[in-house]
Coordinates of C-alpha atoms in Angstrom, one line a residue:
Chain T
M181 CA 6.7 27.0 -48.5
N182 CA 5.9 23.7 -46.8
A183 CA 3.4 21.6 -48.7
K184 CA 2.2 20.0 -45.5
P185 CA 1.0 22.0 -42.6
I186 CA 3.5 21.7 -39.7
Y187 CA 2.7 20.8 -36.1
G188 CA 5.4 23.0 -34.7
L189 CA 9.1 23.5 -34.1
L190 CA 11.1 21.3 -31.8
A191 CA 14.5 22.3 -30.3
E192 CA 16.7 19.6 -28.8
F193 CA 18.8 20.2 -25.7
K194 CA 21.2 18.3 -23.5
E195 CA 20.5 20.1 -20.3
P196 CA 17.2 20.2 -18.4
E197 CA 17.9 23.7 -17.1
K198 CA 17.6 25.0 -20.6
L199 CA 14.0 23.9 -20.7
V200 CA 13.1 26.0 -17.7
E201 CA 15.0 29.0 -19.0
I202 CA 13.5 28.8 -22.5
A203 CA 10.0 28.2 -21.1
T204 CA 10.2 31.3 -19.0
R205 CA 11.5 33.4 -21.9
A206 CA 9.0 32.0 -24.3
R207 CA 6.1 32.9 -22.1
E208 CA 7.5 36.4 -21.6
S209 CA 7.7 36.7 -25.4
G210 CA 4.0 35.9 -25.6
Y211 CA 4.1 32.2 -26.8
R212 CA 1.3 30.2 -25.2
R213 CA 1.1 26.8 -27.1
I214 CA 4.4 25.6 -25.9
D215 CA 5.6 22.4 -24.3
G216 CA 8.7 20.7 -23.0
F217 CA 9.6 17.0 -23.2
S218 CA 11.9 15.3 -20.8
P219 CA 12.9 11.7 -19.8
Y220 CA 12.2 12.6 -16.2
P221 CA 10.2 15.3 -14.5
V222 CA 12.1 18.6 -14.5
D223 CA 11.4 20.6 -11.4
G224 CA 9.7 24.0 -12.1
L225 CA 9.2 23.3 -15.8
A226 CA 5.4 23.1 -15.7
E227 CA 5.2 26.2 -13.6
A228 CA 7.5 28.0 -16.1
L229 CA 5.1 27.0 -18.9
G230 CA 2.3 28.6 -16.9
S231 CA 0.6 25.5 -15.5
H232 CA 0.4 26.0 -11.8
H233 CA -2.1 23.5 -10.5
T234 CA -3.9 20.4 -11.8
K235 CA -7.3 18.9 -11.3
I236 CA -5.8 15.7 -9.9
P237 CA -6.5 16.4 -6.2
V238 CA -10.1 17.2 -6.9
I239 CA -10.5 14.0 -8.9
A240 CA -9.0 12.0 -6.0
L241 CA -11.4 13.7 -3.6
A242 CA -14.3 12.9 -5.8
G243 CA -13.2 9.3 -6.1
G244 CA -12.9 9.1 -2.3
L245 CA -16.3 10.5 -1.7
T246 CA -17.9 8.2 -4.3
G247 CA -16.2 5.1 -2.8
G248 CA -16.9 6.1 0.8
L249 CA -20.5 7.2 0.5
G250 CA -21.3 4.5 -2.1
G251 CA -19.7 1.8 0.0
Y252 CA -21.6 2.9 3.1
F253 CA -24.8 3.1 1.1
M254 CA -24.3 -0.5 -0.1
L255 CA -23.7 -1.8 3.4
Y256 CA -26.5 0.2 4.9
S257 CA -29.1 -0.5 2.3
S258 CA -28.4 -4.2 2.0
S259 CA -28.4 -4.8 5.8
V260 CA -31.1 -2.4 6.9
A261 CA -33.5 -1.8 4.0
F262 CA -33.4 -4.5 1.4
Y263 CA -32.3 -7.6 3.2
P264 CA -32.3 -7.3 7.0
I265 CA -31.4 -10.5 8.8
N266 CA -31.4 -10.8 12.5
V267 CA -28.2 -12.6 13.5
A268 CA -28.0 -13.1 17.2
G269 CA -29.8 -9.9 17.9
R270 CA -27.2 -7.7 16.4
P271 CA -28.5 -4.3 15.3
F272 CA -29.2 -4.0 11.6
H273 CA -27.3 -0.7 11.4
S274 CA -24.1 -1.9 13.2
W275 CA -22.0 1.0 11.9
P276 CA -18.7 0.1 13.6
M277 CA -18.7 -3.1 11.6
F278 CA -19.2 -1.2 8.4
I279 CA -16.1 1.0 8.8
P280 CA -13.5 -1.4 7.4
I281 CA -15.3 -2.0 4.1
T282 CA -16.2 1.7 3.8
F283 CA -12.6 2.6 4.3
E284 CA -11.3 0.1 1.7
L285 CA -13.8 1.3 -0.9
T286 CA -12.9 4.9 -0.2
I287 CA -9.2 4.2 -1.0
L288 CA -10.1 1.9 -3.9
F289 CA -12.2 4.5 -5.7
S290 CA -9.9 7.4 -4.9
G291 CA -7.0 5.5 -6.3
L292 CA -8.8 4.4 -9.5
F293 CA -10.1 7.9 -10.1
T294 CA -6.7 9.4 -9.6
A295 CA -4.9 7.0 -12.0
I296 CA -7.7 7.1 -14.7
G297 CA -8.1 10.8 -14.2
M298 CA -4.4 11.4 -14.7
L299 CA -4.4 9.4 -17.9
A300 CA -7.6 11.1 -19.2
L301 CA -6.3 14.6 -18.5
N302 CA -3.1 13.7 -20.3
G303 CA -5.0 12.5 -23.2
L304 CA -3.6 9.0 -22.9
P305 CA -3.7 6.4 -24.4
K306 CA -2.7 8.2 -27.5
P307 CA -0.5 5.9 -29.6
H308 CA 0.2 8.5 -32.3
H309 CA 1.4 12.0 -31.9
P310 CA 3.1 14.3 -34.5
V311 CA 6.3 14.6 -32.4
F312 CA 6.9 10.8 -32.7
A313 CA 7.6 11.3 -36.4
L314 CA 10.9 13.0 -35.5
P315 CA 13.7 10.4 -35.4
Q316 CA 15.6 12.3 -32.7
F317 CA 12.5 12.3 -30.5
S318 CA 13.2 8.7 -29.3
L319 CA 15.9 10.3 -27.2
A320 CA 13.3 12.2 -25.2
T321 CA 12.8 9.1 -23.1
D322 CA 16.6 8.6 -22.7
D323 CA 18.7 11.7 -21.9
R324 CA 17.6 14.5 -24.3
F325 CA 15.2 17.4 -23.6
F326 CA 13.0 19.0 -26.2
F327 CA 11.2 22.2 -26.4
C328 CA 8.2 22.7 -28.7
I329 CA 6.4 25.8 -30.0
E330 CA 3.3 24.6 -31.7
A331 CA 2.0 26.0 -35.0
R332 CA -1.4 26.6 -33.3
D333 CA 0.2 29.3 -31.3
P334 CA -1.4 32.7 -32.3
S335 CA 2.0 34.3 -32.6
F336 CA 3.6 31.4 -34.4
D337 CA 5.9 32.4 -37.3
E338 CA 8.3 29.7 -38.4
E339 CA 11.2 32.0 -39.1
K340 CA 10.9 34.0 -35.9
C341 CA 10.4 30.9 -33.8
R342 CA 13.5 29.3 -35.3
A343 CA 15.5 32.4 -34.5
F344 CA 14.0 32.5 -31.0
L345 CA 14.9 28.9 -30.4
N346 CA 18.4 29.2 -31.9
Q347 CA 19.3 31.8 -29.2
F348 CA 19.4 29.1 -26.6
D349 CA 22.1 27.1 -28.4
P350 CA 20.2 23.9 -29.1
V351 CA 21.6 20.7 -30.5
G352 CA 19.2 21.2 -33.4
V353 CA 15.9 22.8 -34.3
Y354 CA 13.4 20.6 -36.3
A355 CA 10.1 21.3 -38.0
V356 CA 7.6 18.5 -37.3
D357 CA 4.8 17.8 -39.8
E358 CA 1.2 17.7 -38.7
T359 CA 0.1 14.2 -39.3
Chain U
M139 CA 20.5 17.9 3.1
A140 CA 18.8 15.7 0.6
D141 CA 21.6 16.4 -1.9
Q142 CA 24.2 14.7 0.2
N143 CA 21.9 11.8 0.6
T144 CA 21.2 11.4 -3.0
T145 CA 24.8 11.7 -4.2
A146 CA 25.8 9.0 -1.7
V147 CA 23.1 6.6 -3.0
Y148 CA 24.7 5.8 -6.4
T149 CA 28.4 5.2 -6.4
P150 CA 29.7 5.3 -9.9
P151 CA 32.2 2.5 -10.7
A152 CA 35.8 3.8 -10.8
E153 CA 36.5 2.7 -14.3
R154 CA 33.4 4.2 -15.9
P155 CA 32.3 7.9 -16.2
Y156 CA 29.9 9.3 -13.8
P157 CA 26.5 7.7 -14.4
G158 CA 24.2 10.1 -16.3
P159 CA 20.7 9.5 -17.6
H160 CA 22.0 7.7 -20.6
W161 CA 24.0 5.3 -18.5
V162 CA 20.9 4.4 -16.5
T163 CA 18.9 3.8 -19.7
E164 CA 21.6 1.6 -21.2
K165 CA 22.1 -0.3 -17.9
I166 CA 18.5 -1.2 -17.3
S167 CA 17.4 -1.7 -20.9
S168 CA 20.3 -4.0 -21.6
L169 CA 18.9 -6.3 -18.9
V170 CA 15.7 -6.8 -20.8
L171 CA 16.1 -5.8 -24.4
T172 CA 18.7 -8.5 -25.1
P173 CA 18.3 -11.9 -26.6
N174 CA 20.9 -13.2 -24.1
T175 CA 19.1 -14.7 -21.1
P176 CA 21.5 -15.5 -18.3
I177 CA 22.0 -19.2 -17.8
E178 CA 21.2 -18.8 -14.1
W179 CA 17.9 -17.3 -15.0
L180 CA 17.1 -20.3 -17.3
I181 CA 18.0 -22.9 -14.6
V182 CA 16.0 -21.3 -11.8
F183 CA 13.1 -20.6 -14.2
G184 CA 13.1 -24.2 -15.3
L185 CA 13.0 -25.5 -11.7
T186 CA 10.3 -23.1 -10.5
F187 CA 8.2 -23.7 -13.6
M188 CA 8.2 -27.4 -12.7
G189 CA 7.3 -26.4 -9.2
T190 CA 4.3 -24.5 -10.6
G191 CA 3.3 -27.7 -12.2
V192 CA 3.3 -29.3 -8.8
L193 CA 1.0 -26.5 -7.6
L194 CA -1.4 -27.2 -10.5
I195 CA -1.5 -30.9 -9.6
A196 CA -2.2 -30.1 -6.0
I197 CA -5.0 -27.7 -6.8
T198 CA -6.5 -30.2 -9.3
W199 CA -6.5 -32.9 -6.8
L200 CA -8.0 -30.5 -4.2
L201 CA -10.9 -29.6 -6.6
I202 CA -11.5 -33.3 -7.3
R203 CA -11.4 -34.6 -3.7
G204 CA -12.1 -31.6 -1.5
I205 CA -10.1 -30.2 1.3
G206 CA -10.0 -33.5 3.1
I207 CA -6.7 -34.1 1.3
W208 CA -5.2 -31.5 3.6
G209 CA -4.5 -32.2 7.3
V210 CA -7.2 -29.9 8.5
N211 CA -9.9 -31.2 10.7
I212 CA -11.7 -30.2 13.9
P213 CA -10.4 -28.6 16.1
I214 CA -7.8 -27.3 13.6
A215 CA -10.0 -26.1 10.7
W216 CA -7.5 -23.5 9.6
G217 CA -4.3 -25.2 8.6
F218 CA -1.6 -24.4 6.2
A219 CA -4.0 -22.5 3.9
I220 CA -4.4 -19.7 6.4
V221 CA -0.8 -19.9 7.6
N222 CA 0.3 -19.4 4.0
F223 CA -2.3 -16.7 3.3
V224 CA -1.1 -14.6 6.2
W225 CA 2.5 -15.2 5.5
W226 CA 2.2 -14.3 1.8
I227 CA 0.1 -11.2 2.4
G228 CA 2.7 -10.1 5.0
I229 CA 5.4 -10.5 2.4
G230 CA 3.3 -8.4 0.1
H231 CA 3.6 -5.5 2.4
A232 CA 7.2 -4.3 1.9
G233 CA 6.7 -3.4 -1.8
T234 CA 4.0 -0.8 -1.2
L235 CA 5.6 0.3 2.0
I236 CA 9.0 0.9 0.3
S237 CA 7.2 2.6 -2.6
A238 CA 4.7 4.7 -0.8
I239 CA 5.9 5.6 2.6
L240 CA 9.5 6.1 1.7
L241 CA 8.4 8.2 -1.3
L242 CA 6.4 10.4 1.0
L243 CA 9.4 10.6 3.4
H244 CA 11.7 11.7 0.5
Q245 CA 13.9 8.7 1.0
A246 CA 15.8 8.8 -2.3
W247 CA 17.5 5.5 -1.7
R248 CA 14.1 3.7 -2.4
Q249 CA 14.4 4.3 -6.1
S250 CA 16.6 1.4 -6.8
I251 CA 14.4 -1.2 -5.1
N252 CA 10.9 0.1 -5.3
R253 CA 10.0 -1.3 -8.8
F254 CA 10.8 -4.9 -8.1
A255 CA 9.6 -4.6 -4.5
E256 CA 6.2 -3.6 -6.0
A257 CA 6.2 -6.5 -8.4
M258 CA 7.1 -8.7 -5.5
T259 CA 4.0 -7.3 -3.7
L260 CA 1.7 -8.1 -6.6
F261 CA 3.0 -11.7 -6.9
A262 CA 2.9 -12.3 -3.2
V263 CA -0.7 -11.0 -3.0
M264 CA -1.6 -13.3 -5.9
C265 CA -0.2 -16.3 -4.0
A266 CA -1.9 -15.1 -0.8
G267 CA -5.3 -14.7 -2.4
M268 CA -5.2 -18.2 -3.8
F269 CA -5.2 -19.8 -0.4
P270 CA -8.5 -18.6 1.2
L271 CA -10.2 -19.3 -2.1
L272 CA -8.9 -22.9 -2.2
H273 CA -9.8 -23.2 1.5
L274 CA -13.5 -22.4 0.9
G275 CA -14.4 -26.0 0.4
R276 CA -16.3 -25.2 -2.8
P277 CA -13.9 -22.8 -4.4
W278 CA -16.0 -22.5 -7.5
F279 CA -18.5 -20.5 -5.5
F280 CA -16.0 -17.9 -4.5
Y281 CA -18.1 -15.2 -6.3
W282 CA -20.6 -15.5 -3.5
L283 CA -18.3 -13.3 -1.6
A284 CA -18.9 -10.5 -4.0
P285 CA -21.8 -8.1 -3.3
Y286 CA -24.1 -8.4 -6.3
P287 CA -27.9 -8.5 -6.6
N288 CA -28.5 -12.2 -7.1
T289 CA -31.7 -14.3 -7.5
M290 CA -31.1 -15.8 -4.1
G291 CA -31.5 -12.4 -2.5
L292 CA -28.3 -13.0 -0.5
W293 CA -25.7 -10.5 0.5
P294 CA -22.3 -11.2 2.2
Q295 CA -22.3 -10.9 6.0
W296 CA -20.9 -7.4 6.4
R297 CA -20.3 -8.0 10.1
S298 CA -17.7 -10.7 9.5
P299 CA -14.0 -9.9 9.4
L300 CA -13.7 -12.6 6.7
I301 CA -15.6 -10.4 4.2
W302 CA -13.6 -7.4 5.3
D303 CA -10.6 -9.5 4.3
V304 CA -12.0 -9.9 0.8
F305 CA -12.4 -6.2 0.4
A306 CA -9.0 -5.4 2.0
V307 CA -7.0 -7.8 0.0
S308 CA -8.7 -7.1 -3.3
T309 CA -8.4 -3.3 -2.8
Y310 CA -4.8 -3.8 -1.8
F311 CA -4.1 -5.8 -4.9
T312 CA -5.9 -3.3 -7.2
I313 CA -4.2 -0.2 -5.8
S314 CA -0.8 -1.9 -5.8
L315 CA -1.3 -2.9 -9.4
V316 CA -2.4 0.6 -10.4
F317 CA 0.5 2.2 -8.5
W318 CA 3.0 -0.2 -10.1
Y319 CA 1.6 0.3 -13.6
V320 CA 1.5 4.1 -13.3
G321 CA 5.2 3.9 -12.2
L322 CA 6.0 1.8 -15.2
I323 CA 4.5 4.0 -17.9
P324 CA 7.5 6.4 -18.5
D325 CA 10.0 3.4 -18.4
L326 CA 7.9 1.5 -20.9
A327 CA 8.1 4.5 -23.2
T328 CA 11.9 4.3 -22.9
F329 CA 11.8 0.6 -23.8
R330 CA 9.5 1.4 -26.7
D331 CA 12.1 3.9 -28.0
K332 CA 15.1 1.6 -27.3
A333 CA 13.6 -1.6 -28.7
K334 CA 15.0 -2.7 -32.0
H335 CA 12.5 -5.4 -32.9
R336 CA 9.2 -4.3 -34.4
V337 CA 7.1 -6.7 -32.2
T338 CA 8.7 -5.5 -28.9
Q339 CA 8.3 -1.9 -30.1
V340 CA 4.6 -2.5 -30.6
I341 CA 4.1 -4.3 -27.3
Y342 CA 6.0 -1.8 -25.2
G343 CA 4.4 1.0 -27.2
L344 CA 0.9 -0.2 -26.4
M345 CA 1.8 -0.6 -22.8
A346 CA 3.3 2.9 -22.6
M347 CA 0.0 4.3 -24.1
G348 CA 1.8 7.0 -26.1
W349 CA 3.7 8.5 -23.2
R350 CA 6.0 11.3 -24.6
G351 CA 7.3 13.0 -21.5
S352 CA 5.4 16.3 -21.9
A353 CA 5.9 18.8 -19.1
Y354 CA 2.1 19.0 -18.5
H355 CA 1.9 15.2 -18.4
W356 CA 4.8 15.0 -15.9
Q357 CA 3.1 17.6 -13.7
R358 CA -0.1 15.6 -13.5
Y359 CA 1.8 12.4 -13.3
E360 CA 3.9 13.4 -10.3
E361 CA 0.8 14.7 -8.5
A362 CA -1.1 11.5 -9.2
Y363 CA 1.8 9.4 -8.1
L364 CA 2.1 11.2 -4.8
I365 CA -1.6 10.9 -4.2
L366 CA -1.5 7.2 -5.0
A367 CA 1.4 6.9 -2.5
G368 CA -0.6 8.8 0.1
L369 CA -3.6 6.4 -0.5
A370 CA -1.5 3.3 -0.4
T371 CA 0.2 4.2 2.9
P372 CA -2.9 3.8 5.1
L373 CA -3.9 0.8 2.9
V374 CA -0.7 -1.0 3.9
V375 CA -1.5 -0.6 7.5
S376 CA -5.2 -1.4 7.1
V377 CA -4.7 -4.7 5.2
H378 CA -2.8 -6.5 7.8
T379 CA -4.9 -4.9 10.5
V380 CA -8.0 -6.4 8.8
V381 CA -6.1 -9.8 8.5
S382 CA -5.4 -9.7 12.2
F383 CA -9.1 -9.0 12.8
D384 CA -9.8 -12.5 11.4
F385 CA -8.2 -13.8 14.5
T386 CA -8.6 -11.2 17.1
I387 CA -12.4 -10.8 16.7
A388 CA -12.7 -14.4 17.9
I389 CA -12.6 -15.1 21.6
L390 CA -10.1 -17.9 21.3
P391 CA -7.1 -17.6 23.7
G392 CA -4.0 -16.8 21.6
W393 CA -6.2 -14.9 19.1
H394 CA -8.3 -12.5 21.2
S395 CA -5.7 -9.8 21.7
T396 CA -5.6 -6.1 21.2
I397 CA -2.0 -6.1 20.3
F398 CA -2.7 -8.0 17.1
P399 CA -3.3 -5.2 14.6
P400 CA 0.0 -3.3 15.1
Y401 CA 1.8 -6.6 15.8
F402 CA 0.6 -8.1 12.5
V403 CA 1.6 -4.9 10.6
A404 CA 5.1 -4.9 12.0
G405 CA 5.5 -8.6 11.3
A406 CA 4.3 -8.1 7.8
I407 CA 6.8 -5.4 7.1
Y408 CA 9.5 -7.5 8.8
S409 CA 8.8 -10.5 6.5
G410 CA 8.4 -8.2 3.5
F411 CA 11.7 -6.6 3.9
A412 CA 13.3 -10.0 4.5
M413 CA 11.8 -11.2 1.1
V414 CA 13.0 -8.0 -0.7
L415 CA 16.5 -8.8 0.5
T416 CA 16.2 -12.5 -0.3
L417 CA 15.3 -11.5 -3.9
A418 CA 17.6 -8.5 -4.3
I419 CA 20.8 -10.1 -3.1
P420 CA 21.0 -12.9 -5.7
L421 CA 19.7 -10.6 -8.5
R422 CA 22.3 -7.9 -7.9
E423 CA 25.0 -10.6 -8.1
V424 CA 23.7 -12.2 -11.2
Y425 CA 22.8 -9.0 -13.1
G426 CA 25.7 -6.9 -11.9
L427 CA 23.5 -4.2 -10.3
K428 CA 25.9 -3.3 -7.6
E429 CA 26.1 0.3 -8.7
L430 CA 22.4 0.7 -8.5
I431 CA 21.6 -1.6 -5.5
T432 CA 24.5 -0.5 -3.3
M433 CA 25.7 -1.6 0.1
R434 CA 23.9 1.5 1.4
H435 CA 20.6 0.0 0.2
L436 CA 21.3 -3.3 1.9
D437 CA 22.4 -1.6 5.0
N438 CA 19.3 0.6 5.2
M439 CA 17.1 -2.5 4.6
A440 CA 19.0 -4.4 7.2
K441 CA 18.3 -1.6 9.7
L442 CA 14.6 -1.6 8.9
L443 CA 14.6 -5.3 9.4
L444 CA 16.2 -4.9 12.7
A445 CA 13.7 -2.1 13.7
T446 CA 10.6 -4.1 12.8
G447 CA 12.1 -7.2 14.4
V448 CA 12.3 -5.4 17.7
I449 CA 8.7 -4.4 17.4
V450 CA 7.8 -8.1 16.8
L451 CA 9.9 -8.9 19.9
Y452 CA 8.0 -6.4 21.9
S453 CA 4.7 -8.0 20.7
Y454 CA 5.8 -11.5 21.8
V455 CA 6.8 -10.2 25.2
D456 CA 3.5 -8.3 25.5
E457 CA 1.5 -11.4 24.5
A458 CA 3.1 -13.5 27.2
F459 CA 2.9 -10.7 29.8
I460 CA -0.8 -10.0 29.2
A461 CA -1.6 -13.7 29.3
Y462 CA 0.0 -13.8 32.8
Y463 CA -1.4 -10.4 33.9
S464 CA -4.9 -11.1 32.8
G465 CA -5.2 -13.9 35.3
N466 CA -7.3 -15.7 32.8
V467 CA -6.6 -19.5 33.2
Y468 CA -7.2 -20.2 29.6
E469 CA -4.9 -17.4 28.4
R470 CA -2.2 -18.6 30.8
F471 CA -2.5 -22.2 29.7
E472 CA -2.4 -21.2 26.1
I473 CA 1.0 -19.4 26.5
V474 CA 2.4 -22.3 28.5
N475 CA 1.2 -24.8 25.9
R476 CA 2.6 -22.7 23.2
M477 CA 6.1 -22.8 24.8
F478 CA 6.1 -26.3 26.2
G479 CA 3.2 -28.2 24.6
P480 CA 3.4 -30.7 21.7
Y481 CA 4.3 -27.8 19.3
G482 CA 6.8 -26.3 21.7
W483 CA 9.7 -27.0 19.4
V484 CA 8.0 -24.8 16.7
Y485 CA 7.8 -21.9 19.1
W486 CA 11.5 -22.1 20.1
L487 CA 12.5 -22.5 16.5
L488 CA 10.5 -19.4 15.8
I489 CA 12.3 -17.5 18.6
L490 CA 15.6 -18.6 17.2
T491 CA 15.0 -17.7 13.5
N492 CA 12.8 -14.7 14.0
L493 CA 14.3 -13.0 17.1
V494 CA 17.8 -14.4 18.0
I495 CA 19.5 -14.6 14.6
P496 CA 18.5 -11.2 13.3
Q497 CA 20.1 -9.6 16.3
I498 CA 23.5 -9.9 14.6
M499 CA 22.3 -7.0 12.4
W500 CA 23.2 -4.7 15.3
S501 CA 26.8 -5.1 14.3
S502 CA 27.8 -2.7 11.5
R503 CA 30.4 -5.2 10.4
M504 CA 27.7 -7.8 9.9
R505 CA 25.6 -5.3 7.9
K506 CA 28.5 -4.9 5.6
S507 CA 28.5 -8.6 4.8
V508 CA 26.1 -9.5 2.0
A509 CA 26.2 -13.1 3.1
A510 CA 25.3 -12.3 6.6
I511 CA 22.4 -10.1 5.5
F512 CA 21.2 -12.9 3.2
V513 CA 21.3 -15.5 5.9
V514 CA 19.3 -13.2 8.3
A515 CA 16.8 -12.5 5.5
L516 CA 16.2 -16.2 4.9
S517 CA 16.0 -16.8 8.6
V518 CA 13.3 -14.1 9.0
D519 CA 11.4 -15.6 6.0
V520 CA 11.3 -18.9 7.8
G521 CA 10.7 -17.4 11.2
M522 CA 7.7 -15.3 10.1
W523 CA 6.1 -18.4 8.5
L524 CA 6.6 -20.3 11.8
E525 CA 5.0 -17.3 13.7
R526 CA 1.9 -17.7 11.6
F527 CA 1.9 -21.4 12.2
V528 CA 2.1 -20.8 15.9
I529 CA -0.7 -18.3 15.8
V530 CA -3.1 -20.3 13.6
V531 CA -2.4 -23.9 14.6
V532 CA -1.1 -23.9 18.1
S533 CA -3.9 -21.5 19.3
L534 CA -6.6 -23.8 17.8
H535 CA -5.3 -27.1 18.8
R536 CA -6.0 -26.8 22.5
D537 CA -8.6 -24.4 23.6
F538 CA -11.2 -24.4 26.4
L539 CA -12.3 -28.1 26.5
P540 CA -9.7 -30.8 26.8
S541 CA -12.2 -33.2 25.2
I542 CA -11.8 -31.5 21.9
W543 CA -8.1 -31.1 21.8
G544 CA -6.3 -32.4 18.8
M545 CA -3.3 -32.3 16.6
Y546 CA -2.6 -31.1 13.1
I547 CA -0.3 -33.0 10.8
P548 CA 0.2 -31.4 7.4
T549 CA -0.2 -33.9 4.6
I550 CA 1.9 -34.2 1.4
W551 CA -0.8 -32.0 -0.3
D552 CA -0.4 -29.3 2.3
W553 CA 3.4 -29.2 1.5
A554 CA 2.9 -29.5 -2.2
T555 CA 0.5 -26.5 -2.3
F556 CA 2.8 -24.4 -0.1
A557 CA 6.0 -25.3 -2.1
G558 CA 4.1 -24.8 -5.3
S559 CA 3.0 -21.3 -4.3
I560 CA 6.7 -20.4 -3.7
A561 CA 7.5 -21.8 -7.1
L562 CA 4.7 -19.8 -8.7
F563 CA 5.9 -16.6 -6.9
V564 CA 9.5 -17.1 -8.1
T565 CA 8.3 -17.9 -11.6
L566 CA 6.3 -14.8 -11.9
F567 CA 9.1 -12.7 -10.4
L568 CA 11.6 -14.1 -12.9
L569 CA 9.3 -13.3 -15.8
F570 CA 8.9 -9.8 -14.5
F571 CA 12.6 -9.4 -14.3
R572 CA 13.1 -10.6 -17.8
L573 CA 10.3 -8.6 -19.5
L574 CA 9.8 -5.3 -17.7
P575 CA 12.1 -2.6 -16.4
P576 CA 13.1 -4.1 -13.0
I577 CA 14.5 -0.8 -11.7
S578 CA 12.8 2.5 -12.1
M579 CA 14.8 4.4 -14.7
F580 CA 13.2 7.8 -14.7
E581 CA 13.3 8.1 -10.9
I582 CA 16.9 7.3 -10.8
K583 CA 17.6 9.8 -13.5
K584 CA 15.8 12.4 -11.5
V585 CA 17.7 11.6 -8.4
L586 CA 21.0 11.7 -10.2
H587 CA 20.1 15.1 -11.5
Q588 CA 18.7 16.4 -8.2
P589 CA 21.8 18.2 -6.9
E590 CA 22.0 20.5 -9.9
V591 CA 18.3 21.1 -10.0
S592 CA 18.1 22.1 -6.3
A593 CA 21.2 24.2 -6.6
R594 CA 19.3 26.4 -9.0
P595 CA 17.9 29.5 -7.3

């Protein structure tokens, strides 16, 4: 029917609880390419969508190890191996003096990895996304909640999905074009 | 438990409906996405912008003539520059503390003040970072502090607390900036969607990086935000600890003291909270933010001010007692000189502004008075600056040998740089308050909603 392929169906709600409810039901009904959009984090929504843990802590740890080991290597190599200078007979490998900088670099790299990793996993920056084409979607950052079943979902069927979404008494159900 | 807390945080105005998410969006975005700039804003901005000009002149003259234009000399080689540096970096502590530590402790009342407190941190650290660089003598060689393989085959001296400082302050600035920006992303997306003008839409849209509030995004976002808070927390403590090492690693009486790291951290938080209050009180009056920054916020901050003030009091007593108890003649002389020497009046002024006046915050009646809180906050701002002056200048001016004793008299250029840095700070802060969401919208929306969410089985 549609000339253009659609990205998916979006249902608009006024209450965040609806999102959690519908996400649980949608997963039970076998939908997998589903997402919820909200102006603030809704507790339990990601879990209801089937996402239980993220890679963020691992990335933070990797950053911390990079910063800590890399930092200590920089301090050690420059003061012991590559450019040793005898200052008042202090040991070249004066490790207690290396702790503050090692600590700071651990935090620095861990923080940068965490922030950049979060954006990368989220696929940001991504200035354009099909859902932005929907005029009502600008309320998703204000006080409305949207639930999306993507057309990529193996069990996607526009009529059935529309019926499924309509059970939950949405403000509206909209088809979004793939752009 | 937490529910009672959060419902008490935001008191809706009697004449308006209970604030929901939309109310929050309207309230905050109407501060920024409006062509009507408050006249108070314009007046203060005009003044501080001129003050920033004074700073530029002072720096230009410094670059032309060298640091001889300041009052520094031997024995007092660390004058206003280091006093201001320590003072500003201390002020920079409250922002990340409010954001990170109170987030980890589930203190929902932080949501109204964390955003602009973080911005305050960034601007204070910018002002702080300027001073050691200007103090270098040849500031244009500041990049020698960076570890890079250069043709001179030189590396920084890793055993010096001064290079630790470079790493601590730059890491603190970077992580605070990242934390602040990550916190801004969802609110920038709100502004993108609320903005009417094409140019503002594009600018906020670019800054929001295409944020669309997906549940998967929020999950990673919240996890990353908590981890950043967890990382920033030890950082807050470490930065001022490292700053205190600049002093305490030296053997100078008045500097060489094991109480310094915790004492500096407490003092930093003390001055930082004072500055948050100094900024928050006028802004909530001018912008009508009384429903968002309530008396409970001011009351809580006043209590934190009092608590950190008492830690600072303990440190002063400890310093004096240890000087006496050590039996070291130089340590004892240093304390007596601090109290009754040529700079004695500074010390007593410090005691008055930093320790005596804030004690009125014990009275809950005083904590209910906005004017009283403001006076105390200003008094602490001044007092903490005097404290740094006492530590830096008074300790240096009379050490072991009377033959090298001296005095430090700040010149007009010292004052111009100091005043100019305050002007720069206020200018940046005003620009922030005009152009970016000054209060975290999505966090307040979440807190407003919390009771229902947690009531769900």
